[in-house]
């Protein structure tokens, strides 16, 4: 029996972002929010609901009374943005999650899903990374503020469940990519940054400058896979079930890793993007720029054992993403005339 139903009012915080919009697509694909079932998908914009304002969030929750809340809202960015604006990342992400989680609890939300990130784990923990490795070592300094905020969200959900039986679950996705990503020249993550650089180099200079050595290994998952994982977890993951995933001590886990279980070096990734775009120019590595964590591969055994697995391979996902970005560029060009 599913833990959510078609008659539920489902609120997706951050519905206009990359992860949130993928979750909305998945919910609609499988029949949620249809008028014939009297269900609703609630996707207020930033103008309609300021998630940084506690009173505004509480008022909105009291009026709309959602049954299910999905927290995909967050201030995100790459190494440069996280390192330069660490106070903003910590403050804004803490406010967003605290406002939403507490308000959900106080307004009797039946089920809540909080999205964290693989950056919550220690910089030098064993690979692949198991859920049990949380808080066993120092974090990667370049995204420590963001990671601390996400850990706080996980622990708040865990504590509310333990003390008040609040049905809150958490998923820790690996590096995401896909339609709706941020392609800013300096504040984006590595994959969209590379896609933009290669497309611009094809059109202009024929030289792509990449950060670091290219040696770090990263795992990448298409955001539509995350959408599927979120719906699967909401429907099927019952923490009260005897077969629910446990940690090494036999205690029930309230957060699970979500990923492909496969990683690739940044250098190999650049080669794959170059191949798809038929790029023949130069690739230069700036070794004075930071690499970040050497490797960050998630152990996804527990969610796989529940019955969910990633379905979109990296090459196919990159082709879809590059196509969507080119379409986005074309629309912007047309609007400028």
PDB file of N, CA, C and O in Angstrom, residues 1 6 61 71 84 90-91 94 99 103-104 121 126 139 156 177 199 233 241 302 320 323 337:
ATOM      1  N   UNK A   1       0.839  -1.200   0.000  1.00  0.00           N
ATOM      2  CA  UNK A   1       0.000   0.000   0.000  1.00  0.00           C
ATOM      3  C   UNK A   1       0.877   1.253   0.000  1.00  0.00           C
ATOM      4  O   UNK A   1       1.830   1.357   0.759  1.00  0.00           O
ATOM      5  N   UNK A   6      -3.402   9.766  -4.731  1.00  0.00           N
ATOM      6  CA  UNK A   6      -3.760  10.759  -5.742  1.00  0.00           C
ATOM      7  C   UNK A   6      -4.634  11.878  -5.186  1.00  0.00           C
ATOM      8  O   UNK A   6      -4.762  12.923  -5.808  1.00  0.00           O
ATOM      9  N   UNK A  61       1.048  27.776   5.088  1.00  0.00           N
ATOM     10  CA  UNK A  61       0.766  26.392   5.467  1.00  0.00           C
ATOM     11  C   UNK A  61      -0.603  26.275   6.144  1.00  0.00           C
ATOM     12  O   UNK A  61      -1.350  25.324   5.899  1.00  0.00           O
ATOM     13  N   UNK A  71      10.711  19.128   0.177  1.00  0.00           N
ATOM     14  CA  UNK A  71      11.609  20.287   0.272  1.00  0.00           C
ATOM     15  C   UNK A  71      12.773  20.129  -0.703  1.00  0.00           C
ATOM     16  O   UNK A  71      13.758  19.435  -0.439  1.00  0.00           O
ATOM     17  N   UNK A  84      33.101  31.562  -1.572  1.00  0.00           N
ATOM     18  CA  UNK A  84      33.077  33.026  -1.474  1.00  0.00           C
ATOM     19  C   UNK A  84      31.895  33.542  -0.655  1.00  0.00           C
ATOM     20  O   UNK A  84      32.002  34.544   0.051  1.00  0.00           O
ATOM     21  N   UNK A  90      24.992  29.283   4.395  1.00  0.00           N
ATOM     22  CA  UNK A  90      24.595  28.729   5.699  1.00  0.00           C
ATOM     23  C   UNK A  90      23.296  29.356   6.187  1.00  0.00           C
ATOM     24  O   UNK A  90      22.345  28.657   6.559  1.00  0.00           O
ATOM     25  N   UNK A  91      23.221  30.678   6.183  1.00  0.00           N
ATOM     26  CA  UNK A  91      22.048  31.371   6.699  1.00  0.00           C
ATOM     27  C   UNK A  91      20.780  31.053   5.902  1.00  0.00           C
ATOM     28  O   UNK A  91      19.741  30.700   6.480  1.00  0.00           O
ATOM     29  N   UNK A  94      19.658  27.282   6.169  1.00  0.00           N
ATOM     30  CA  UNK A  94      19.105  26.999   7.498  1.00  0.00           C
ATOM     31  C   UNK A  94      17.697  27.573   7.630  1.00  0.00           C
ATOM     32  O   UNK A  94      16.781  26.902   8.123  1.00  0.00           O
ATOM     33  N   UNK A  99      12.184  26.770   8.544  1.00  0.00           N
ATOM     34  CA  UNK A  99      10.837  27.297   8.364  1.00  0.00           C
ATOM     35  C   UNK A  99       9.886  26.228   7.840  1.00  0.00           C
ATOM     36  O   UNK A  99       8.762  26.064   8.336  1.00  0.00           O
ATOM     37  N   UNK A 103       7.159  24.268  10.275  1.00  0.00           N
ATOM     38  CA  UNK A 103       5.795  24.618   9.910  1.00  0.00           C
ATOM     39  C   UNK A 103       5.005  23.387   9.461  1.00  0.00           C
ATOM     40  O   UNK A 103       3.815  23.260   9.759  1.00  0.00           O
ATOM     41  N   UNK A 104       5.662  22.469   8.766  1.00  0.00           N
ATOM     42  CA  UNK A 104       5.006  21.220   8.352  1.00  0.00           C
ATOM     43  C   UNK A 104       4.578  20.418   9.571  1.00  0.00           C
ATOM     44  O   UNK A 104       3.457  19.892   9.634  1.00  0.00           O
ATOM     45  N   UNK A 121      28.813  14.364   3.704  1.00  0.00           N
ATOM     46  CA  UNK A 121      29.743  13.358   4.216  1.00  0.00           C
ATOM     47  C   UNK A 121      31.167  13.903   4.360  1.00  0.00           C
ATOM     48  O   UNK A 121      31.547  14.851   3.654  1.00  0.00           O
ATOM     49  N   UNK A 126      35.714   6.631   3.636  1.00  0.00           N
ATOM     50  CA  UNK A 126      35.897   5.512   2.704  1.00  0.00           C
ATOM     51  C   UNK A 126      34.911   5.575   1.542  1.00  0.00           C
ATOM     52  O   UNK A 126      33.835   6.153   1.648  1.00  0.00           O
ATOM     53  N   UNK A 139      34.524  17.937   7.129  1.00  0.00           N
ATOM     54  CA  UNK A 139      33.882  18.191   5.851  1.00  0.00           C
ATOM     55  C   UNK A 139      34.856  18.832   4.865  1.00  0.00           C
ATOM     56  O   UNK A 139      35.894  19.368   5.259  1.00  0.00           O
ATOM     57  N   UNK A 156      17.072  17.532  12.175  1.00  0.00           N
ATOM     58  CA  UNK A 156      15.786  18.031  12.640  1.00  0.00           C
ATOM     59  C   UNK A 156      14.674  17.047  12.277  1.00  0.00           C
ATOM     60  O   UNK A 156      13.814  16.736  13.107  1.00  0.00           O
ATOM     61  N   UNK A 177      22.294  16.793 -12.648  1.00  0.00           N
ATOM     62  CA  UNK A 177      22.381  17.598 -13.856  1.00  0.00           C
ATOM     63  C   UNK A 177      21.101  17.384 -14.654  1.00  0.00           C
ATOM     64  O   UNK A 177      20.347  16.446 -14.398  1.00  0.00           O
ATOM     65  N   UNK A 199      30.299  24.614 -25.443  1.00  0.00           N
ATOM     66  CA  UNK A 199      29.409  25.181 -26.459  1.00  0.00           C
ATOM     67  C   UNK A 199      29.924  26.549 -26.897  1.00  0.00           C
ATOM     68  O   UNK A 199      29.968  26.859 -28.097  1.00  0.00           O
ATOM     69  N   UNK A 233      10.299   6.858  -2.974  1.00  0.00           N
ATOM     70  CA  UNK A 233      10.486   6.936  -1.522  1.00  0.00           C
ATOM     71  C   UNK A 233       9.191   7.351  -0.822  1.00  0.00           C
ATOM     72  O   UNK A 233       8.825   6.786   0.217  1.00  0.00           O
ATOM     73  N   UNK A 241       8.250  -0.191   8.908  1.00  0.00           N
ATOM     74  CA  UNK A 241       8.265  -1.573   8.427  1.00  0.00           C
ATOM     75  C   UNK A 241       9.524  -2.289   8.929  1.00  0.00           C
ATOM     76  O   UNK A 241      10.597  -1.706   9.016  1.00  0.00           O
ATOM     77  N   UNK A 302      21.293   0.501  -0.213  1.00  0.00           N
ATOM     78  CA  UNK A 302      20.074   0.456   0.603  1.00  0.00           C
ATOM     79  C   UNK A 302      18.826   0.845  -0.185  1.00  0.00           C
ATOM     80  O   UNK A 302      17.791   0.189  -0.082  1.00  0.00           O
ATOM     81  N   UNK A 320      20.658  14.661 -23.684  1.00  0.00           N
ATOM     82  CA  UNK A 320      19.386  15.339 -23.389  1.00  0.00           C
ATOM     83  C   UNK A 320      19.638  16.738 -22.808  1.00  0.00           C
ATOM     84  O   UNK A 320      18.961  17.702 -23.160  1.00  0.00           O
ATOM     85  N   UNK A 323      21.017  19.263 -25.353  1.00  0.00           N
ATOM     86  CA  UNK A 323      19.927  19.663 -26.239  1.00  0.00           C
ATOM     87  C   UNK A 323      19.019  20.691 -25.555  1.00  0.00           C
ATOM     88  O   UNK A 323      18.663  21.710 -26.153  1.00  0.00           O
ATOM     89  N   UNK A 337      15.532  39.863 -29.527  1.00  0.00           N
ATOM     90  CA  UNK A 337      15.256  40.657 -30.757  1.00  0.00           C
ATOM     91  C   UNK A 337      13.986  41.481 -30.591  1.00  0.00           C
ATOM     92  O   UNK A 337      13.070  41.119 -29.896  1.00  0.00           O
TER      93      UNK A 337
END
